[in-house]
mmCIF file of C-alpha atoms in Angstrom:
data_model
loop_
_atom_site.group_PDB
_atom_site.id
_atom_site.type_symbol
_atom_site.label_atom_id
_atom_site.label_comp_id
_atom_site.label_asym_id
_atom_site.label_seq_id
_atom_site.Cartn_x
_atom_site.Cartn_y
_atom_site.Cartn_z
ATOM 1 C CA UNK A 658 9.720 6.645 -22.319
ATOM 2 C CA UNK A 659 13.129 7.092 -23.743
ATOM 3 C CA UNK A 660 13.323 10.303 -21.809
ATOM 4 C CA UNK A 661 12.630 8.422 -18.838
ATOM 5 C CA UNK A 662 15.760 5.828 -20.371
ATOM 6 C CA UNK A 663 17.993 8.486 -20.833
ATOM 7 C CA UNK A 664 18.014 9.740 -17.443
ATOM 8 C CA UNK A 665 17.935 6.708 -15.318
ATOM 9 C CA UNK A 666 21.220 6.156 -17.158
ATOM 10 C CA UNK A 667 22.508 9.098 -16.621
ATOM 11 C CA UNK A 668 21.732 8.881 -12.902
ATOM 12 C CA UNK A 669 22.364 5.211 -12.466
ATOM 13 C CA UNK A 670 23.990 3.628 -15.018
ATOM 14 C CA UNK A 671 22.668 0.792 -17.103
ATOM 15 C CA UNK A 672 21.486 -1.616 -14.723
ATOM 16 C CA UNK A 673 23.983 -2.640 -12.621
ATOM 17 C CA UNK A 674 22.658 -5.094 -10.041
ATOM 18 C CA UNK A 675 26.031 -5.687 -7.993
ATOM 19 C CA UNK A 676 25.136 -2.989 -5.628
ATOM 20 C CA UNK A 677 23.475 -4.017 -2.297
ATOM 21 C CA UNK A 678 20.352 -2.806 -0.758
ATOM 22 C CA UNK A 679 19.893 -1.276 2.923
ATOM 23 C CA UNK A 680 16.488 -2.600 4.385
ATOM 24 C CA UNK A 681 15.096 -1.464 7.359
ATOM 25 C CA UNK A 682 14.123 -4.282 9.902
ATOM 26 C CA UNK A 683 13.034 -4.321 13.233
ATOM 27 C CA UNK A 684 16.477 -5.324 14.231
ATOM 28 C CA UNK A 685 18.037 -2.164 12.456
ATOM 29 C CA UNK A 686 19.036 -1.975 8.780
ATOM 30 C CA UNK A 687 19.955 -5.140 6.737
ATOM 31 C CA UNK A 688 22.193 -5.404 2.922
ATOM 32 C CA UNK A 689 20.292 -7.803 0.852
ATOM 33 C CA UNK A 690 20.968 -7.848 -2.565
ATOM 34 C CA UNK A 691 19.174 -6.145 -5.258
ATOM 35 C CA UNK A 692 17.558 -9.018 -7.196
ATOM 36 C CA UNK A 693 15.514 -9.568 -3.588
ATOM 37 C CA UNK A 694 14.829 -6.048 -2.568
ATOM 38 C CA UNK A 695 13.389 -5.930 -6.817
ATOM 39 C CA UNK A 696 11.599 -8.881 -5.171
ATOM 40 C CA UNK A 697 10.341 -6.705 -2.496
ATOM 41 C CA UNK A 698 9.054 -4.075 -4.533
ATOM 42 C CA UNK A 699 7.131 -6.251 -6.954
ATOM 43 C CA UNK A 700 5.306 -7.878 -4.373
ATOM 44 C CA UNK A 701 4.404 -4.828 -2.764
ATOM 45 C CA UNK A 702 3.446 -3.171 -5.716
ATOM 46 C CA UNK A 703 1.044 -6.460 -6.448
ATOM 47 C CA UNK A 704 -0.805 -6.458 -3.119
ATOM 48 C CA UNK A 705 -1.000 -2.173 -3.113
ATOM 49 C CA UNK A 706 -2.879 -2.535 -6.588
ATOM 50 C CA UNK A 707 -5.473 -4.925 -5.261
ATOM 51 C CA UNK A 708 -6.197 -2.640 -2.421
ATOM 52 C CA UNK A 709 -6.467 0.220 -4.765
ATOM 53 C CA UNK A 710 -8.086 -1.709 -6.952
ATOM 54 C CA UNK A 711 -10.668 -3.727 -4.191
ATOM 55 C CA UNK A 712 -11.168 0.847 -2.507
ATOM 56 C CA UNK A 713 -11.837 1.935 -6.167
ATOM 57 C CA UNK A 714 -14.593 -0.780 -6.768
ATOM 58 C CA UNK A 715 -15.779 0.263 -2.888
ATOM 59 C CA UNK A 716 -15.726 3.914 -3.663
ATOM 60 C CA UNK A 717 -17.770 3.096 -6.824
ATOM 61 C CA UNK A 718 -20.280 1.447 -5.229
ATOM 62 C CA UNK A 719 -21.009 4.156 -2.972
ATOM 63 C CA UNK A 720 -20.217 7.563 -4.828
ATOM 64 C CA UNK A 721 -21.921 6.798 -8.506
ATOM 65 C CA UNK A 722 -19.854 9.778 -9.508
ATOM 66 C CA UNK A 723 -16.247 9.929 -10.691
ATOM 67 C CA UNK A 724 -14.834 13.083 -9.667
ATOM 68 C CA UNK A 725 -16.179 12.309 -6.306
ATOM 69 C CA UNK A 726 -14.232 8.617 -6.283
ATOM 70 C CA UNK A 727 -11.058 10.513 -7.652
ATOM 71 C CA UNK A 728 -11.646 13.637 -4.277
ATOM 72 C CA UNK A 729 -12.250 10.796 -1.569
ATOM 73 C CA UNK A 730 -9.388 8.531 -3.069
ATOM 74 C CA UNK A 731 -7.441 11.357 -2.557
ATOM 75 C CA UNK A 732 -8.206 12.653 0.640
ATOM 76 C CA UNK A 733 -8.299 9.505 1.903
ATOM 77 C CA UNK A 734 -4.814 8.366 1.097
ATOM 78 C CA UNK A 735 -3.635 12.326 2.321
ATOM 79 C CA UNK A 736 -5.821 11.689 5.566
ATOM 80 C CA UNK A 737 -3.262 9.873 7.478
ATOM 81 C CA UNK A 738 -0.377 12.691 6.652
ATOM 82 C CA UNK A 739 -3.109 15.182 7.802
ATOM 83 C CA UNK A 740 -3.747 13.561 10.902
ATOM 84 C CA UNK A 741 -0.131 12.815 11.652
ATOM 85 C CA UNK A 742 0.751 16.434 11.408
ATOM 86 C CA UNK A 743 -2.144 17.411 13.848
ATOM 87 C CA UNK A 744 -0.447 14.737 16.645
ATOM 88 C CA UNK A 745 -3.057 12.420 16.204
ATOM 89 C CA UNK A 746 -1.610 8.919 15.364
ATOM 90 C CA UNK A 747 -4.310 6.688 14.097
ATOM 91 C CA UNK A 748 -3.427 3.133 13.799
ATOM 92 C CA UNK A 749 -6.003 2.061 11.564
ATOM 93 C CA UNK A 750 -4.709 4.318 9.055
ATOM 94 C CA UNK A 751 -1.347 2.823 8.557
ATOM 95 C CA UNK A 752 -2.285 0.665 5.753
ATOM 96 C CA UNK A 753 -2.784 3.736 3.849
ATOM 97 C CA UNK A 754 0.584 5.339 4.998
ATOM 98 C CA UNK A 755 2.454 1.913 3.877
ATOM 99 C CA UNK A 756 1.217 2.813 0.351
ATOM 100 C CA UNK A 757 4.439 4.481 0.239
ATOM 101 C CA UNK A 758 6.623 1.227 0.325
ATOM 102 C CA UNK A 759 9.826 2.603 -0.705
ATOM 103 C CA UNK A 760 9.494 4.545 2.881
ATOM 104 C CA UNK A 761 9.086 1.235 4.908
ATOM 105 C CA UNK A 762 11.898 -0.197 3.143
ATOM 106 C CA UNK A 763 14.351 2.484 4.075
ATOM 107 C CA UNK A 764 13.016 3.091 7.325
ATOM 108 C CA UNK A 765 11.548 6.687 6.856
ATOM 109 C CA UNK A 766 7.958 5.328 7.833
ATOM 110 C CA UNK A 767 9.421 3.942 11.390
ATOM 111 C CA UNK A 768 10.522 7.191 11.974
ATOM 112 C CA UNK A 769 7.866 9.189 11.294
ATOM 113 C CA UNK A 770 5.501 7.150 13.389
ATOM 114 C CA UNK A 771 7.737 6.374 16.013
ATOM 115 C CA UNK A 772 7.404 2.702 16.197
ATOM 116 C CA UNK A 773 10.371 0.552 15.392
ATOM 117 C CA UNK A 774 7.846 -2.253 14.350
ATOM 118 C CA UNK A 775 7.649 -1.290 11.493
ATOM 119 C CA UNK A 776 9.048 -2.905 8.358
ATOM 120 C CA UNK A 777 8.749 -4.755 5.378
ATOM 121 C CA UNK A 778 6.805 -7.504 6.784
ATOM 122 C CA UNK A 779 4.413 -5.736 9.222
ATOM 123 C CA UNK A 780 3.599 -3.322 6.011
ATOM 124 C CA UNK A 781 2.630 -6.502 3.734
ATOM 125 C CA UNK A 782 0.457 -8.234 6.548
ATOM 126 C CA UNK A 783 -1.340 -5.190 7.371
ATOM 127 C CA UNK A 784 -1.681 -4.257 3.441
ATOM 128 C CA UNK A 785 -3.281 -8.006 2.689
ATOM 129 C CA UNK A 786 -5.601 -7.831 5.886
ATOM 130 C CA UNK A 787 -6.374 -4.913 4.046
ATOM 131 C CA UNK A 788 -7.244 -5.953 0.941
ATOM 132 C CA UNK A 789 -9.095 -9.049 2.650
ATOM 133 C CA UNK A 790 -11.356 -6.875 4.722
ATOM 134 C CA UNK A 791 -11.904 -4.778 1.424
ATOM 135 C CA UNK A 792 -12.583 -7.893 -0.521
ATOM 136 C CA UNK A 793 -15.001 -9.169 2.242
ATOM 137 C CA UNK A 794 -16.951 -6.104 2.224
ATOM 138 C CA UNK A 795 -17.215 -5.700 -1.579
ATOM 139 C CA UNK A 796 -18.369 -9.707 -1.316
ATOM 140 C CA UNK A 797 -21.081 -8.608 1.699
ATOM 141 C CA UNK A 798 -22.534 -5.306 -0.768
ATOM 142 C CA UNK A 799 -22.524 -7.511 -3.775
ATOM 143 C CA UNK A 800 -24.664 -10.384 -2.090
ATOM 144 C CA UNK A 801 -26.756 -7.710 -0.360
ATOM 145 C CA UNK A 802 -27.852 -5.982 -3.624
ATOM 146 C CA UNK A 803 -28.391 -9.299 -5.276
ATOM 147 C CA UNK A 804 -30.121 -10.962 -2.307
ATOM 148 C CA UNK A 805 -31.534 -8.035 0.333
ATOM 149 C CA UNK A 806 -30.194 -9.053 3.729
ATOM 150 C CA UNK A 807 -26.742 -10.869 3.689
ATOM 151 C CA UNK A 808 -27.137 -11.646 7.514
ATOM 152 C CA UNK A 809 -30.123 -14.559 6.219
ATOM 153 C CA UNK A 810 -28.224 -15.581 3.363
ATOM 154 C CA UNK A 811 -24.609 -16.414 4.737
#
């Protein structure tokens, strides 16, 4: 930890937070100030937990192993790179790419995908649908191994 001290202020300084941010937007790049774009990052950073939190509980649930969670985990989040590099754009996999929200926020992610749509706000609706389809289907397998068939019960 003071390692990791040392060298942030050696690259950065100690914490100066008059510098601007660049954001990208849909409308090009926007200067916000840094206490907002912080602001940014912890809310990302809350909502990509839950959804790594919400696919590790899923991935649990089905793979009783750990090594296995750990392999799928990480194939999964290097599937959408994969696929990507083959040509094969797969929207449903974008959640997974916006894992990676330092790339949305500068705009890298638009580019790579091609679609100007994508910023800061399209990457935290898509991650919450994504961690409220998770948390529906970890609520459907937990009433279904406590009740048999959830289809009766709901």
């Amino acid at each position: 930890m003071i390692a990791g001290i040392y060298f942030s202020n050696k690259e950065a300084g100690w914490g100066d937070f008059s510098y601007p941010m660049t954001v990208y937007t849909r409308d090009g790049y926007e200067v916000i100030p840094r206490s907002k774009y912080l602001l940014y990052v912890l809310l990302a950073m809350l909502v990509i937990i839950l959804m790594v939190l919400c696919l590790s509980i899923l991935m649990n649930i089905f793979f009783k192993n750990m090594y296995a969670n750990v392999l799928f985990g990480l194939g999964l989040f290097a599937l959408a790179d994969l696929l990507q590099a083959a040509g094969l754009n797969m929207g449903l996999l974008y959640p997974i790419k916006f894992v990676d929200f330092a790339s949305v926020l500068s705009g890298e992610t638009a580019i790579q995908i091609d679609q100007s749509s994508i910023d800061y706000r399209y990457m935290m609706i898509w991650l919450i649908v994504s961690v409220l389809a998770l948390m529906v289907i970890l609520f459907g397998q937990n009433r279904h191994s406590f009740h048999g068939n959830v289809l009766f019960y709901l």
